[in-house]
Amino acid sequence: MMGKNLWLLVLLFVSLTSCTVKEKIVFNEDGTGNYLLNYDMADFLKEMKNTMGGGSSDDEKPGKVMDTLLVFSDIMETHKDSVAALPEEKRLALEAVKDMYMKMKMDEDNGVFDFGIGLEFESLEDLQGIAEKIEKAKSLNAKNDQVGAMKDNSPLGKFMQDGKNGVDYNLTDASFTRVTTTGATKPLTFDEADAEFLDYFKGSSYIIEYTFPKKIKQHSIEDASLSADKKTITYKASWVDFLKNPKGLDIVIDFEDE
């Protein structure tokens, strides 16, 4: 299993920065499915390699290849004594995400570095509050609220609004909807002081990919694309546009009669 320090490094990274994020949900005919919020951290991999001596003679050696899965329920069972001794805030956060998992895939030579937080759900009800659960999972690495303090006391906090929004999903035989409930009291705006961060995030995107057991007849996102079998829909927004208007990713989908 991956070393604890690397997990913490990645968790710290996704707590303080944004990259290309994909929200992927696969719905099965029986109502079960899989939710995965995946962070593409290929650029972070490049920076990490440069910081740790990129360009040295060691570059001729094969790069690291890693494919790791961490299931919170397994951790809680294996280390139940340690979990019981955690501060209440950390213990409750772990309890809240016990049904979730984290996965990481790294292939240095091919520039692949993905980190994901997911949930195998039994029904749509399991997805309610998923954004809050993900924030709890990402917060488990923080010590003495250092991550929160860094976000609150710098312009970076403005760019990390994803955890402040909830999302409601509704799936019937005839349709599907994704509806964002924003926690912000007013629309997010940017000024000259944000220019550096805007430049950093300009290449970042939030991608949606949903797969259903039925074919899609029509949808409300003009530039979305459908798979050949019309069961998977994909669309995206730039990260900055997502921050300005999280509701821009909401969608209404009607299915074909079968």
Short mmCIF file of N, CA and C in Angstrom, two decimals, residues 2 4-19 39 41 44 90 102 104 113 115 117 134-151 156 160 200-201:
data_model
loop_
_atom_site.label_atom_id
_atom_site.label_comp_id
_atom_site.label_asym_id
_atom_site.label_seq_id
_atom_site.Cartn_x
_atom_site.Cartn_y
_atom_site.Cartn_z
N MET A 2 0.37 2.30 -0.59
CA MET A 2 1.10 3.56 -0.66
C MET A 2 1.41 4.09 0.73
N LYS A 4 1.85 6.52 3.85
CA LYS A 4 0.90 7.48 4.43
C LYS A 4 1.25 8.90 4.03
N ASN A 5 2.55 9.22 3.98
CA ASN A 5 2.96 10.60 3.68
C ASN A 5 2.53 11.03 2.29
N LEU A 6 2.57 10.10 1.32
CA LEU A 6 2.17 10.47 -0.03
C LEU A 6 0.68 10.70 -0.11
N TRP A 7 -0.10 9.87 0.61
CA TRP A 7 -1.55 10.11 0.66
C TRP A 7 -1.82 11.50 1.22
N LEU A 8 -1.12 11.87 2.29
CA LEU A 8 -1.35 13.17 2.90
C LEU A 8 -0.94 14.29 1.98
N LEU A 9 0.13 14.09 1.23
CA LEU A 9 0.58 15.10 0.28
C LEU A 9 -0.47 15.34 -0.79
N VAL A 10 -1.05 14.26 -1.30
CA VAL A 10 -2.08 14.39 -2.34
C VAL A 10 -3.34 15.02 -1.77
N LEU A 11 -3.75 14.61 -0.57
CA LEU A 11 -4.93 15.19 0.05
C LEU A 11 -4.75 16.68 0.30
N LEU A 12 -3.54 17.07 0.71
CA LEU A 12 -3.26 18.48 0.91
C LEU A 12 -3.35 19.22 -0.41
N PHE A 13 -2.86 18.61 -1.47
CA PHE A 13 -2.89 19.24 -2.79
C PHE A 13 -4.32 19.49 -3.25
N VAL A 14 -5.19 18.47 -3.14
CA VAL A 14 -6.56 18.66 -3.62
C VAL A 14 -7.36 19.54 -2.67
N SER A 15 -6.87 19.75 -1.44
CA SER A 15 -7.55 20.67 -0.53
C SER A 15 -7.23 22.11 -0.86
N LEU A 16 -6.06 22.34 -1.42
CA LEU A 16 -5.60 23.72 -1.62
C LEU A 16 -5.60 24.16 -3.07
N THR A 17 -5.75 23.25 -4.00
CA THR A 17 -5.68 23.63 -5.40
C THR A 17 -6.80 22.96 -6.18
N SER A 18 -6.98 23.44 -7.40
CA SER A 18 -7.92 22.80 -8.30
C SER A 18 -7.20 22.41 -9.57
N CYS A 19 -7.65 21.34 -10.18
CA CYS A 19 -7.08 20.88 -11.43
C CYS A 19 -8.25 20.51 -12.33
N TYR A 39 -9.62 13.69 -9.79
CA TYR A 39 -8.74 14.84 -10.00
C TYR A 39 -7.58 14.41 -10.90
N MET A 41 -4.14 15.08 -11.97
CA MET A 41 -3.03 15.84 -11.40
C MET A 41 -1.74 15.65 -12.18
N PHE A 44 0.63 18.44 -11.58
CA PHE A 44 1.24 18.33 -10.26
C PHE A 44 2.38 17.32 -10.29
N LYS A 90 -12.25 14.47 13.89
CA LYS A 90 -11.70 13.55 12.91
C LYS A 90 -12.48 12.23 12.90
N MET A 102 -10.96 5.92 -1.67
CA MET A 102 -10.04 6.76 -2.41
C MET A 102 -9.20 5.86 -3.31
N MET A 104 -5.87 5.94 -6.34
CA MET A 104 -4.82 6.72 -6.97
C MET A 104 -4.13 5.87 -8.04
N PHE A 113 -1.33 10.83 -13.46
CA PHE A 113 -1.46 10.92 -12.01
C PHE A 113 -2.89 11.34 -11.70
N PHE A 115 -6.23 11.08 -8.95
CA PHE A 115 -6.67 10.83 -7.58
C PHE A 115 -8.18 10.94 -7.55
N ILE A 117 -12.09 10.18 -5.37
CA ILE A 117 -12.88 9.87 -4.18
C ILE A 117 -14.23 9.37 -4.67
N ILE A 134 -17.39 14.44 0.57
CA ILE A 134 -16.09 14.55 -0.10
C ILE A 134 -15.21 15.55 0.61
N GLU A 135 -15.78 16.66 1.04
CA GLU A 135 -15.00 17.65 1.77
C GLU A 135 -14.50 17.08 3.09
N LYS A 136 -15.30 16.25 3.74
CA LYS A 136 -14.86 15.60 4.98
C LYS A 136 -13.71 14.66 4.70
N ALA A 137 -13.79 13.92 3.58
CA ALA A 137 -12.72 13.00 3.22
C ALA A 137 -11.42 13.75 2.97
N LYS A 138 -11.52 14.89 2.30
CA LYS A 138 -10.32 15.67 2.00
C LYS A 138 -9.77 16.37 3.24
N SER A 139 -10.62 16.58 4.24
CA SER A 139 -10.18 17.30 5.43
C SER A 139 -9.48 16.40 6.44
N LEU A 140 -9.52 15.09 6.23
CA LEU A 140 -8.96 14.16 7.21
C LEU A 140 -7.46 14.32 7.38
N ASN A 141 -6.78 14.93 6.39
CA ASN A 141 -5.33 15.10 6.49
C ASN A 141 -4.94 16.36 7.25
N ALA A 142 -5.87 17.28 7.46
CA ALA A 142 -5.51 18.58 8.01
C ALA A 142 -5.12 18.47 9.48
N LYS A 143 -4.13 19.23 9.88
CA LYS A 143 -3.70 19.27 11.28
C LYS A 143 -3.88 20.68 11.82
N ASN A 144 -4.59 20.76 12.95
CA ASN A 144 -4.80 22.06 13.60
C ASN A 144 -5.44 23.09 12.67
N ASP A 145 -6.26 22.60 11.76
CA ASP A 145 -6.99 23.49 10.84
C ASP A 145 -6.07 24.34 9.98
N GLN A 146 -4.86 23.86 9.70
CA GLN A 146 -3.91 24.64 8.90
C GLN A 146 -4.43 24.85 7.49
N VAL A 147 -5.03 23.81 6.92
CA VAL A 147 -5.55 23.93 5.56
C VAL A 147 -6.64 24.98 5.50
N GLY A 148 -7.58 24.91 6.45
CA GLY A 148 -8.67 25.89 6.47
C GLY A 148 -8.16 27.29 6.67
N ALA A 149 -7.17 27.46 7.53
CA ALA A 149 -6.62 28.79 7.77
C ALA A 149 -5.96 29.35 6.53
N MET A 150 -5.24 28.51 5.80
CA MET A 150 -4.58 28.96 4.57
C MET A 150 -5.61 29.40 3.53
N LYS A 151 -6.73 28.67 3.48
CA LYS A 151 -7.77 29.03 2.52
C LYS A 151 -8.49 30.31 2.92
N LEU A 156 -6.88 32.35 -2.25
CA LEU A 156 -7.16 30.99 -2.69
C LEU A 156 -8.55 30.52 -2.25
N MET A 160 -11.97 27.99 -4.03
CA MET A 160 -12.29 26.66 -3.54
C MET A 160 -13.72 26.60 -3.04
N TYR A 200 -3.68 30.95 -13.16
CA TYR A 200 -3.33 29.59 -12.77
C TYR A 200 -4.45 28.61 -13.09
N PHE A 201 -5.69 29.04 -12.89
CA PHE A 201 -6.83 28.15 -13.06
C PHE A 201 -7.42 28.16 -14.47
#
